[in-house]
Amino acid sequence: MIFSRLLSGDLPRSRVLAVLLLAILAGLLLTPFAFPGAKALNVAAKICIFIVLVSSFDLLLGYTGIVSFAHTMFFGIGAYGVAIALNRMGPTWTGVAVGVAAALLLSLVLSLLIGLFSLRVKAMFYAMITLAVATAFQTFASQLSDFTGGEDGLTFKVPELLSPGFSLSEHPFLGVSLDGRLIAFYLLVAVMLVLFLLMLRIVNSPFGRVLQAIRENAFRAEALGYRTVVYRTYSNVLSACFATLAGALLALWLRYNGPDTSLSFEIMIDILLMVVIGGMGTLYGSVVGATLFIIVQNYLQDLMKLASEGMSKVPLVRDLLHPDRWLLWLGILFVLSVYRFPTGIVGKLRAKARAKA
Amino acid sequence: MNAVTPSTLALDALPTVRPDRIPLLLLPVLALVAIPLTGSFSTWVTLTFAGLAMGMIIFIIASGLTLVFGLMDVLNFGHGVFITLGAFLATSVLGRMTGWTESESLARNLLAVLPAMAAAMAVAGGVGLAFERLIIRPVYGQPLKQIMITMGGMIVGVELIKVIWGAQAIPLPLPVAFRGSLLFGEAAVEKYRLISVVIGLCVFAVMFWVLSRTKVGLLIRAGVQDREMVESLGYRIGRLFIGVFVAGSALAGLGGVMWGLYQQTVTPEMGGQINVLLFIVIIIGGMGSVGGCFIGSLLVGLMANYAGFLAPKVALFSNILLMVIVLMWRPEGLYPVGKR
């Protein structure tokens, strides 16, 4: 019962999916102990951040049916908020709070403006307008170099408790030193869980149902008396705010922020791929998609390197399997999933479970 | 679609539509405003030619995009991939003909560049045919999927280009006779920009002729206005659409060659970077309107060059500023297309 309440009544509804989600959670929680080394910890942290970011994008794309290419803009605002505040005010918790608050406010205003001005138009125009706005914002951020550090970005110190220098105890626990990095990591996991459950709550509320109705048939939703523009704008604002929080987490973890780490269009494409491959319209899809994508991004290359070396005699195959071409395979998977299984991995799993029952 | 009112049935009163010429004035107005701002007349001439050249190349690329949208409501977010493809093909073709490109004679240079352009158009057109079949046809009428899948097509396309040509930037030097500039009094005009303007005008003239003087063009224009009506008269708009899509892709390939020569380097990301510019142009022009696209391209080109000279920091946003101003004046673009 408690479990069901915690998940807002939106259970995985597939045994395989439930196991998968538990495995992801357990994997994240146990990473510092099970997989030693900085790379594994960084990958796990990135998965946490992207689960929040991709879920917030799913709120917009999967639940409301709006394609926006400005999502990384809000992600970047969050990251820059924390980066600039900590850079100017020094490594204090007040700095973090000020940065997050200012970033949230800016995202709120911007997403409200973009929403009110342009959510009346067709999906395609909205996609184009957000693409243009996001490009302009990226240029803007890299031009304001006094403030944002330009192309070089900003490096800063985080509060004592989270910095690598801080140590909780002299003695390592299970072979892992209890330092600030570890605390930062678990803070990240905790915030991710809270934000994810909050979003799950939102999409399963009556408000979330209206969003889904708009996605399915905006005309009918309007006819039922829901002002679709208002709901779309709310959805836009909410998703922007969650993306901002994800950005703040990213900055806190990396202790650095620059245009390429949080604002670039490549990240936008990555998020789109994660949502679609995982499964649009279910937040669990974002979890699966983000985890799969980031693991592939970080570890498939090693595998491809082996395959490519094995194929070094065959020219074209060798180039296709070149480690730098991992995005090619994910891109093909993406295209296939858009028209073969638009509900993504999660949708497939649920359909299988339904067929069995 | 439209209600038949008695007046449209009257035989004698086929109203002549007065052509809307106000947007045409924007170009000379913008150019005239720039004269006092730039200070010297010769600088102005140089900038204007640079702007026109850039505008012409953008027009060549964007014209297909806007027509495809007008005909079938398909907006191809992957259009940029044809630009990249064209540019990379040019590096391959011209790279093999260095003897001709390094020669001083203009004729030999042209004999190298023209095959490069032809190859780029042919291959981009062929790939466009496959792209339409594999990527776009399965998702007709589903805008959300269309946006995503054309984006996906772009990702795959760019990665495949990297497989073939590698991920690094490739230099694409101008043929010798295209280098340098001509002097008109005090004003220097780069030769290549002059050539771009000429090619652009030729493409515009041919396109204008096809659209306004041939039956195919008539059907295309009618299809952009009202697809169902054309279909109900017994024409297969689907075939027409494929033809337009392939032609648009081929033109994007040609534009890619020209843009690559303009920048003198070619990168796999170039198509994606131009995409935003293309969208701004077709929004300014009115989605589906070739005439609007032409004016929009030239406006964007001129604005980028004037602003780049006067206030380089503002230049990066000049296009978006231009779009906002135009949309405030005409919310559906310079030449709104009827049905939307």
XYZ file of C-alpha atoms in Angstrom:
697
model
C 0.000 0.000 0.000
C 2.658 2.467 1.045
C 4.558 1.477 -2.040
C 1.627 2.182 -4.261
C 1.064 5.559 -2.586
C 4.702 6.445 -2.966
C 4.477 5.753 -6.682
C 1.173 7.662 -6.873
C -0.641 4.506 -7.932
C 1.399 4.302 -11.121
C 2.974 0.885 -10.656
C 5.385 -0.537 -13.243
C 2.666 -3.001 -14.363
C 5.202 -5.461 -15.715
C 7.345 -7.797 -13.722
C 10.344 -7.366 -15.989
C 10.066 -3.588 -15.744
C 9.757 -3.732 -11.952
C 12.887 -5.853 -11.737
C 14.686 -3.532 -14.140
C 13.779 -0.435 -12.126
C 14.815 -2.060 -8.863
C 18.076 -3.128 -10.446
C 18.737 0.437 -11.617
C 17.981 1.835 -8.153
C 20.093 -0.800 -6.423
C 22.867 -0.272 -8.937
C 22.881 3.468 -8.306
C 22.827 3.074 -4.536
C 25.587 0.495 -4.502
C 27.857 2.059 -7.129
C 30.422 3.510 -4.704
C 30.862 0.106 -3.090
C 30.356 -2.305 -5.961
C 32.189 -0.463 -8.745
C 35.181 1.394 -7.395
C 36.792 4.121 -9.435
C 35.953 7.653 -10.424
C 34.490 6.744 -13.806
C 31.753 4.489 -12.440
C 30.771 7.094 -9.850
C 30.632 9.809 -12.503
C 28.507 7.636 -14.765
C 26.101 6.882 -11.907
C 25.861 10.572 -11.010
C 25.203 11.452 -14.620
C 22.451 8.840 -14.744
C 20.803 10.434 -11.676
C 20.942 13.920 -13.195
C 19.629 12.750 -16.533
C 16.791 10.791 -14.952
C 15.494 14.102 -13.596
C 16.187 15.969 -16.833
C 14.681 13.345 -19.135
C 11.630 12.895 -16.898
C 11.025 16.620 -17.000
C 11.240 16.507 -20.793
C 8.836 13.584 -20.842
C 6.372 15.704 -18.887
C 6.339 18.001 -21.888
C 6.831 15.631 -24.824
C 5.327 12.386 -23.642
C 2.490 13.640 -21.477
C 1.505 16.892 -23.159
C 2.621 16.185 -26.718
C 4.740 19.308 -27.157
C 8.094 19.141 -28.911
C 10.448 21.734 -27.517
C 14.088 22.135 -28.427
C 14.687 24.659 -25.659
C 14.883 22.152 -22.839
C 18.640 22.337 -22.480
C 18.265 26.094 -22.141
C 16.544 25.571 -18.787
C 19.029 22.868 -17.859
C 21.770 25.383 -18.592
C 20.061 28.119 -16.583
C 20.033 25.854 -13.535
C 23.668 24.947 -13.972
C 24.728 28.552 -14.580
C 22.649 29.744 -11.619
C 24.573 27.566 -9.199
C 27.877 28.158 -10.973
C 27.621 31.941 -10.984
C 26.296 32.167 -7.416
C 28.996 29.920 -5.997
C 31.657 31.643 -8.048
C 30.682 35.069 -6.718
C 29.536 34.284 -3.190
C 32.024 31.598 -2.312
C 31.295 27.989 -1.376
C 28.341 28.411 0.998
C 24.899 26.822 1.200
C 23.397 30.314 0.939
C 25.150 30.563 -2.399
C 23.568 27.321 -3.554
C 20.140 28.492 -2.399
C 20.478 31.889 -4.067
C 21.710 30.321 -7.282
C 18.927 27.751 -7.442
C 16.260 30.321 -6.549
C 17.458 32.840 -9.114
C 17.695 30.157 -11.789
C 14.220 28.866 -11.007
C 12.819 32.368 -11.227
C 14.483 33.041 -14.561
C 13.314 29.705 -15.974
C 9.818 30.336 -14.727
C 9.587 33.730 -16.382
C 11.201 32.572 -19.618
C 9.117 29.434 -19.975
C 5.968 31.381 -19.153
C 6.778 33.948 -21.813
C 7.675 31.380 -24.456
C 4.595 29.377 -23.563
C 2.133 32.223 -23.645
C 3.526 33.658 -26.844
C 3.993 30.532 -28.834
C 2.018 27.589 -27.505
C -1.001 28.702 -29.481
C 0.693 27.723 -32.712
C 1.069 24.271 -34.236
C 3.552 21.755 -32.882
C 5.925 22.316 -35.743
C 6.145 26.055 -35.294
C 6.699 25.624 -31.597
C 9.562 23.252 -32.303
C 11.109 25.775 -34.687
C 10.662 28.743 -32.388
C 12.184 26.944 -29.422
C 15.085 25.841 -31.594
C 15.753 29.449 -32.548
C 15.397 30.706 -28.969
C 17.696 28.005 -27.617
C 20.350 28.785 -30.223
C 20.146 32.473 -29.389
C 20.421 31.741 -25.676
C 23.485 29.591 -26.197
C 25.171 32.387 -28.133
C 24.091 34.849 -25.474
C 25.584 32.748 -22.676
C 28.904 32.372 -24.424
C 29.047 36.097 -25.264
C 28.435 37.333 -21.711
C 31.873 36.176 -20.741
C 32.260 38.478 -17.720
C 29.315 36.775 -16.157
C 29.296 33.223 -17.482
C 32.952 32.694 -18.230
C 32.255 32.533 -21.969
C 33.397 29.452 -23.829
C 35.738 28.478 -21.004
C 32.935 28.248 -18.474
C 33.218 28.631 -14.729
C 35.016 26.526 -12.185
C 33.990 26.955 -8.564
C 34.130 25.380 -5.120
C 31.141 23.670 -3.564
C 30.213 23.858 0.145
C 32.675 22.146 2.471
C 30.419 19.175 3.161
C 30.348 18.176 -0.520
C 33.961 18.870 -1.438
C 36.435 16.021 -1.859
C 38.563 17.408 0.970
C 35.887 16.802 3.578
C 36.107 13.534 5.463
C 33.406 12.019 7.654
C 35.646 9.543 9.398
C 39.260 8.538 9.272
C 38.489 4.918 8.617
C 37.197 3.758 5.289
C 33.875 1.932 5.381
C 33.891 -1.335 3.399
C 36.984 -0.106 1.634
C 35.423 3.182 0.574
C 36.612 6.454 2.074
C 33.739 8.475 3.458
C 34.535 11.805 1.840
C 32.539 14.734 0.517
C 32.241 13.171 -2.939
C 30.368 10.243 -1.435
C 28.032 12.581 0.450
C 27.485 14.603 -2.723
C 26.660 11.428 -4.608
C 24.078 10.243 -2.096
C 22.607 13.731 -1.931
C 22.231 13.542 -5.691
C 20.493 10.172 -5.503
C 18.156 11.414 -2.760
C 17.220 14.597 -4.609
C 16.701 12.582 -7.776
C 14.327 10.209 -5.978
C 12.332 13.054 -4.438
C 12.042 14.948 -7.716
C 11.141 11.819 -9.634
C 8.394 10.849 -7.188
C 7.126 14.406 -7.274
C 6.872 14.307 -11.057
C 5.167 10.928 -10.835
C 2.682 12.559 -8.474
C 2.091 15.398 -10.921
C 1.472 13.242 -13.971
C -0.899 10.967 -12.065
C -2.936 13.819 -10.635
C -6.122 15.105 -12.292
C -3.929 17.842 -13.755
C -1.759 15.178 -15.369
C -4.841 13.528 -16.852
C -5.782 16.797 -18.519
C -2.324 17.007 -20.031
C -2.738 13.517 -21.451
C -6.156 14.448 -22.799
C -4.605 17.417 -24.574
C -1.967 15.156 -26.043
C -4.554 12.704 -27.330
C -6.991 15.247 -28.709
C -6.496 18.910 -27.989
C -9.690 19.882 -29.741
C -11.791 17.566 -27.606
C -10.083 18.681 -24.408
C -10.862 22.262 -25.314
C -14.456 21.289 -26.023
C -14.707 19.698 -22.580
C -13.912 23.079 -21.109
C -10.199 22.877 -20.407
C -8.269 25.866 -21.620
C -5.554 24.009 -23.459
C -3.215 26.976 -23.798
C -3.200 27.453 -20.039
C -2.554 23.778 -19.363
C 0.162 23.612 -21.991
C 1.809 26.641 -20.478
C 1.685 25.078 -16.993
C 3.243 21.947 -18.369
C 5.933 24.022 -20.053
C 6.713 25.915 -16.859
C 6.765 22.807 -14.671
C 9.030 20.933 -17.017
C 11.330 23.955 -17.270
C 11.597 24.194 -13.477
C 12.451 20.522 -13.083
C 15.043 20.841 -15.826
C 16.521 23.810 -13.976
C 16.845 21.714 -10.818
C 18.557 18.987 -12.835
C 20.974 21.617 -14.106
C 21.709 22.762 -10.567
C 22.503 19.161 -9.614
C 24.849 18.876 -12.594
C 26.767 21.989 -11.583
C 27.024 20.863 -7.960
C 28.380 17.506 -9.015
C 30.850 18.700 -11.660
C 31.953 21.848 -9.778
C 32.195 23.327 -13.255
C 29.832 24.626 -15.883
C 30.288 25.767 -19.467
C 28.214 26.039 -22.609
C 29.150 22.573 -23.847
C 28.346 20.764 -20.612
C 24.808 22.024 -20.185
C 23.607 24.115 -23.138
C 24.737 22.342 -26.266
C 22.344 21.041 -28.870
C 23.961 17.601 -28.630
C 22.516 17.246 -25.144
C 19.105 18.182 -26.505
C 19.373 15.398 -29.067
C 20.532 12.983 -26.378
C 17.500 13.786 -24.211
C 15.171 13.282 -27.148
C 16.740 9.909 -27.852
C 16.522 8.864 -24.220
C 12.838 9.732 -23.924
C 11.840 8.003 -27.132
C 13.933 4.874 -26.706
C 12.849 4.476 -23.086
C 9.218 5.172 -23.809
C 7.313 8.427 -24.129
C 4.427 9.108 -21.834
C 5.658 7.059 -18.909
C 8.187 8.451 -16.506
C 9.637 4.968 -16.035
C 10.591 5.151 -19.673
C 12.789 8.129 -18.884
C 14.559 6.158 -16.179
C 15.188 3.204 -18.462
C 16.084 5.418 -21.425
C 18.490 7.631 -19.498
C 20.227 4.680 -17.861
C 20.545 2.721 -21.080
C 21.771 5.698 -23.081
C 24.396 6.811 -20.616
C 25.719 3.310 -20.103
C 25.918 2.863 -23.869
C 27.538 6.265 -24.256
C 30.228 5.413 -21.741
C 30.780 1.724 -22.215
C 29.603 0.733 -25.703
C 32.651 2.436 -27.147
C 34.923 -0.075 -25.454
C 32.895 -2.907 -26.908
C 32.840 -1.319 -30.331
C 36.566 -0.850 -30.195
C 36.992 -4.586 -29.755
C 34.534 -5.317 -32.582
C 36.172 -2.752 -34.820
C 39.600 -4.240 -34.232
C 38.199 -7.688 -34.953
C 36.861 -6.357 -38.243
C 39.967 -4.368 -39.145
C 40.267 -6.297 -42.416
C 36.817 -5.281 -43.689
C 36.943 -1.602 -44.558
C 33.324 -0.403 -44.368
C 32.278 -2.572 -41.420
C 35.358 -1.426 -39.562
C 34.348 2.212 -40.008
C 30.748 1.533 -39.060
C 31.908 -0.089 -35.841
C 34.407 2.636 -35.041
C 34.021 3.591 -31.353
C 33.202 7.205 -32.243
C 30.180 6.044 -34.219
C 28.119 4.851 -31.241
C 25.568 7.580 -31.897
C 24.888 6.078 -35.334
C 23.527 2.916 -33.765
C 21.477 4.771 -31.192
C 20.161 7.022 -33.964
C 19.033 3.988 -35.956
C 17.437 2.533 -32.830
C 15.698 5.889 -32.331
C 14.301 6.027 -35.866
C 13.136 2.431 -35.617
C 11.528 3.024 -32.277
C 9.635 6.085 -33.478
C 7.712 4.037 -36.004
C 8.043 0.463 -34.862
C 7.463 0.843 -31.143
C 6.503 4.433 -30.361
C 5.835 3.513 -26.741
C 9.484 2.584 -26.298
C 10.980 -0.120 -24.143
C 8.574 0.442 -21.264
C 5.550 0.349 -23.551
C 6.796 -2.932 -25.057
C 7.324 -4.497 -21.645
C 3.900 -3.416 -20.448
C 2.231 -4.698 -23.610
C 3.928 -8.065 -23.106
C 2.783 -8.213 -19.492
C -0.772 -7.374 -20.589
C -0.733 -10.051 -23.253
C 0.316 -12.636 -20.668
C -2.336 -11.663 -18.147
C -12.731 23.264 -47.507
C -13.935 26.751 -48.348
C -17.588 27.527 -48.505
C -18.804 28.274 -52.015
C -20.366 31.660 -51.951
C -22.477 32.945 -54.833
C -19.919 35.513 -55.803
C -17.302 32.888 -56.644
C -19.785 31.208 -58.913
C -20.420 34.291 -60.985
C -18.653 33.841 -64.282
C -17.857 37.424 -65.067
C -16.491 38.404 -61.680
C -13.283 36.442 -61.376
C -11.544 38.932 -59.156
C -7.981 39.722 -60.053
C -5.747 39.516 -57.021
C -3.596 42.560 -56.736
C -0.021 41.434 -56.136
C 1.233 42.397 -52.732
C 4.364 44.417 -53.330
C 4.976 45.954 -49.931
C 7.383 43.229 -48.720
C 9.469 43.809 -51.845
C 10.167 47.309 -50.551
C 11.822 45.926 -47.420
C 15.020 45.082 -49.284
C 15.763 48.539 -50.710
C 14.628 50.135 -47.440
C 17.019 48.002 -45.406
C 19.823 48.683 -47.878
C 19.159 52.433 -47.904
C 19.017 52.645 -44.121
C 22.393 50.951 -44.008
C 24.123 53.546 -46.242
C 24.433 56.332 -43.652
C 25.148 53.823 -40.896
C 28.097 52.161 -42.612
C 29.715 55.548 -43.239
C 31.392 55.038 -46.574
C 29.719 54.087 -49.818
C 32.395 51.632 -50.861
C 32.070 49.674 -47.605
C 28.351 49.625 -48.158
C 28.749 48.138 -51.627
C 31.054 45.439 -50.310
C 28.698 44.582 -47.464
C 25.643 44.607 -49.684
C 27.232 42.200 -52.122
C 28.350 39.929 -49.315
C 24.834 39.988 -47.920
C 23.215 39.281 -51.261
C 25.573 36.378 -51.901
C 24.856 34.857 -48.513
C 21.133 35.437 -49.034
C 21.198 33.736 -52.434
C 22.871 30.639 -51.039
C 20.371 30.491 -48.189
C 17.549 30.872 -50.690
C 18.815 27.976 -52.779
C 18.856 25.795 -49.681
C 15.599 26.966 -48.134
C 13.363 27.030 -51.207
C 12.874 23.267 -51.213
C 12.130 23.222 -47.513
C 9.377 25.791 -47.754
C 7.742 24.154 -50.802
C 7.776 20.738 -49.177
C 6.102 22.231 -46.156
C 3.547 24.045 -48.277
C 2.598 20.942 -50.228
C 2.374 18.309 -47.557
C 2.699 20.035 -44.197
C 5.963 18.184 -43.816
C 8.681 20.123 -42.120
C 11.977 18.389 -42.600
C 14.206 18.972 -39.585
C 16.773 16.838 -41.377
C 17.124 19.181 -44.353
C 20.555 20.180 -43.135
C 21.956 16.756 -43.858
C 21.649 17.364 -47.624
C 23.675 20.540 -47.265
C 26.437 18.656 -45.496
C 26.280 15.880 -48.044
C 26.611 18.311 -50.945
C 29.547 20.057 -49.343
C 31.410 16.823 -48.616
C 30.814 15.547 -52.134
C 32.347 18.783 -53.385
C 35.481 18.146 -51.342
C 35.778 14.706 -52.917
C 35.183 15.861 -56.478
C 37.291 19.016 -56.283
C 39.973 17.185 -54.324
C 40.443 14.891 -57.328
C 40.589 17.756 -59.788
C 43.268 19.912 -58.209
C 44.955 20.243 -61.600
C 41.893 22.092 -62.849
C 41.092 24.088 -59.704
C 44.693 25.279 -59.385
C 44.748 26.456 -62.963
C 44.522 30.174 -63.656
C 41.899 29.811 -66.357
C 38.329 30.501 -65.406
C 37.026 27.966 -67.914
C 39.009 25.144 -66.344
C 37.896 26.185 -62.864
C 34.309 26.136 -63.980
C 34.825 22.722 -65.550
C 35.889 21.507 -62.117
C 33.180 23.235 -60.105
C 30.268 22.428 -62.375
C 30.742 18.625 -62.160
C 31.101 18.989 -58.397
C 27.790 20.818 -58.276
C 26.146 18.315 -60.600
C 27.407 15.406 -58.521
C 26.233 17.051 -55.306
C 22.786 17.676 -56.762
C 22.468 14.176 -58.176
C 23.556 12.395 -55.019
C 21.602 14.682 -52.681
C 18.532 14.208 -54.872
C 18.947 10.437 -54.824
C 19.428 10.380 -51.081
C 16.402 12.656 -50.818
C 14.339 10.056 -52.647
C 15.410 7.386 -50.174
C 14.920 9.764 -47.247
C 11.355 10.494 -48.312
C 10.583 6.798 -48.666
C 12.206 5.549 -45.483
C 11.893 8.430 -43.082
C 9.035 10.685 -44.053
C 6.413 8.575 -45.784
C 5.612 6.325 -42.795
C 4.690 9.328 -40.663
C 2.594 11.528 -42.941
C 0.056 13.535 -41.034
C 1.653 12.938 -37.639
C 3.513 16.151 -36.883
C 4.991 15.022 -33.573
C 6.505 11.884 -35.037
C 7.603 13.803 -38.097
C 9.664 16.235 -36.081
C 11.303 13.425 -34.177
C 11.916 11.115 -37.075
C 13.383 13.761 -39.368
C 15.653 14.737 -36.501
C 16.591 11.062 -36.164
C 17.236 10.889 -39.895
C 19.578 13.825 -39.526
C 21.517 12.146 -36.708
C 21.930 8.945 -38.696
C 22.791 10.879 -41.854
C 25.466 12.967 -40.163
C 26.968 9.861 -38.560
C 27.049 8.101 -41.927
C 28.784 11.128 -43.434
C 31.337 10.834 -40.646
C 31.774 7.148 -41.500
C 32.547 8.017 -45.109
C 34.525 11.262 -44.822
C 35.666 11.232 -41.202
C 34.640 13.560 -38.410
C 37.177 16.336 -39.014
C 36.763 19.558 -40.889
C 37.971 19.362 -44.493
C 39.297 22.466 -46.244
C 37.531 23.368 -49.471
C 39.671 26.028 -51.164
C 38.178 28.215 -53.854
C 39.413 27.576 -57.396
C 42.099 30.074 -58.333
C 40.061 32.214 -60.707
C 37.316 32.602 -58.083
C 39.696 34.076 -55.530
C 40.340 37.739 -54.943
C 38.046 40.627 -55.598
C 37.051 43.044 -58.300
C 37.332 46.769 -57.736
C 34.465 49.038 -58.654
C 35.892 52.436 -57.933
C 36.716 52.217 -54.244
C 34.490 49.258 -53.520
C 35.916 45.757 -53.484
C 33.581 42.929 -54.326
C 34.815 39.387 -53.892
C 34.571 37.453 -57.109
C 33.053 34.408 -55.521
C 30.241 36.481 -54.067
C 29.479 37.844 -57.488
C 29.378 34.293 -58.832
C 27.066 33.208 -55.997
C 24.683 36.029 -56.778
C 24.637 35.034 -60.443
C 24.004 31.358 -59.668
C 21.343 32.325 -57.137
C 19.570 34.535 -59.644
C 19.673 31.745 -62.226
C 18.139 29.269 -59.777
C 15.509 31.810 -58.811
C 14.703 32.527 -62.464
C 14.375 28.857 -63.357
C 12.262 28.168 -60.307
C 10.101 31.195 -60.994
C 9.624 30.068 -64.571
C 8.728 26.499 -63.575
C 6.315 27.618 -60.913
C 4.534 30.299 -62.894
C 4.729 29.144 -66.504
C 4.502 25.351 -66.523
C 1.715 22.968 -65.715
C 3.757 21.218 -63.029
C 4.357 24.570 -61.422
C 0.689 25.397 -61.595
C -0.145 22.125 -59.856
C 2.493 22.745 -57.188
C 1.159 26.199 -56.478
C -2.381 24.907 -56.429
C -1.335 22.076 -54.125
C 0.240 24.511 -51.698
C -3.005 26.489 -51.673
C -5.367 23.557 -51.337
C -4.147 19.983 -51.517
C -7.538 18.257 -51.465
C -8.872 20.283 -54.342
C -5.933 19.332 -56.564
C -6.390 15.680 -55.629
C -10.083 15.797 -56.337
C -9.301 17.062 -59.815
C -7.479 13.821 -60.428
C -3.830 14.711 -59.898
C -1.647 12.578 -57.701
C -0.264 15.047 -55.256
C 1.881 12.326 -53.701
C 3.999 12.017 -56.847
C 4.244 15.747 -57.181
C 5.400 15.875 -53.606
C 8.135 13.313 -54.185
C 9.328 15.343 -57.147
C 9.418 18.523 -55.090
C 11.154 16.770 -52.224
C 13.860 15.376 -54.496
C 14.318 18.744 -56.208
C 14.497 20.456 -52.807
C 17.134 17.987 -51.613
C 19.141 18.462 -54.800
C 19.019 22.233 -54.354
C 20.147 21.808 -50.755
C 23.060 19.781 -52.103
C 23.918 22.590 -54.526
C 23.587 25.102 -51.699
C 25.915 22.932 -49.639
C 28.627 23.126 -52.312
C 28.223 26.896 -52.487
C 28.166 27.329 -48.722
C 31.215 25.110 -48.364
C 33.109 27.218 -50.913
C 31.881 30.370 -49.161
C 33.228 29.180 -45.805
C 36.159 27.339 -47.406
C 35.892 24.551 -44.844
C 33.412 21.757 -44.508
C 32.393 20.168 -41.204
C 29.843 17.431 -40.476
C 27.977 19.870 -38.219
C 27.511 22.583 -40.834
C 24.056 21.411 -41.898
C 22.691 21.463 -38.391
C 24.060 24.945 -37.842
C 22.385 26.303 -40.966
C 19.089 24.651 -40.055
C 18.182 27.381 -37.582
C 18.858 30.027 -40.199
C 16.648 28.162 -42.661
C 13.757 28.030 -40.241
C 14.053 31.734 -39.561
C 14.029 32.422 -43.301
C 10.969 30.336 -44.077
C 9.079 31.714 -41.088
C 9.879 35.264 -42.199
C 8.779 34.499 -45.752
C 5.581 32.746 -44.799
C 5.662 28.947 -44.678
C 5.151 27.590 -48.169
C 5.832 30.768 -50.106
C 8.787 30.732 -52.496
C 8.640 34.470 -53.098
C 8.588 35.110 -49.374
C 11.483 32.715 -48.938
C 13.485 34.678 -51.514
C 12.919 38.013 -49.809
C 13.438 36.464 -46.381
C 16.781 34.964 -47.424
C 18.072 38.234 -48.835
C 16.887 40.144 -45.766
C 18.663 37.699 -43.467
C 21.813 37.825 -45.574
C 21.918 41.622 -45.716
C 21.050 42.011 -42.050
C 23.765 39.551 -40.994
C 26.418 41.442 -42.956
C 25.391 44.968 -41.976
C 25.032 44.004 -38.324
C 28.288 42.060 -38.444
C 30.061 45.231 -39.551
C 28.250 47.707 -37.306
C 27.858 45.732 -34.075
C 29.405 42.268 -34.154
C 27.864 41.231 -30.834
C 24.364 42.129 -31.974
C 24.940 40.331 -35.269
C 24.547 36.964 -33.611
C 20.977 37.834 -32.718
C 20.159 39.989 -35.737
C 18.274 37.174 -37.489
C 16.024 36.463 -34.569
C 15.450 40.187 -34.126
C 14.488 40.422 -37.779
C 12.103 37.514 -37.387
C 10.427 39.080 -34.364
C 9.988 42.407 -36.156
C 8.540 40.783 -39.262
C 6.202 38.591 -37.243
C 4.944 41.566 -35.263
C 4.040 43.229 -38.533
C 2.725 40.127 -40.308
C 2.215 37.268 -37.855
C 2.116 34.632 -40.598
C 5.166 35.842 -42.457
C 5.611 38.231 -45.361
C 3.481 36.220 -47.764
C 0.987 34.147 -45.784
C -0.134 31.058 -47.655
C -3.926 30.873 -47.796
C -5.068 27.811 -45.937
C -3.185 28.247 -42.711
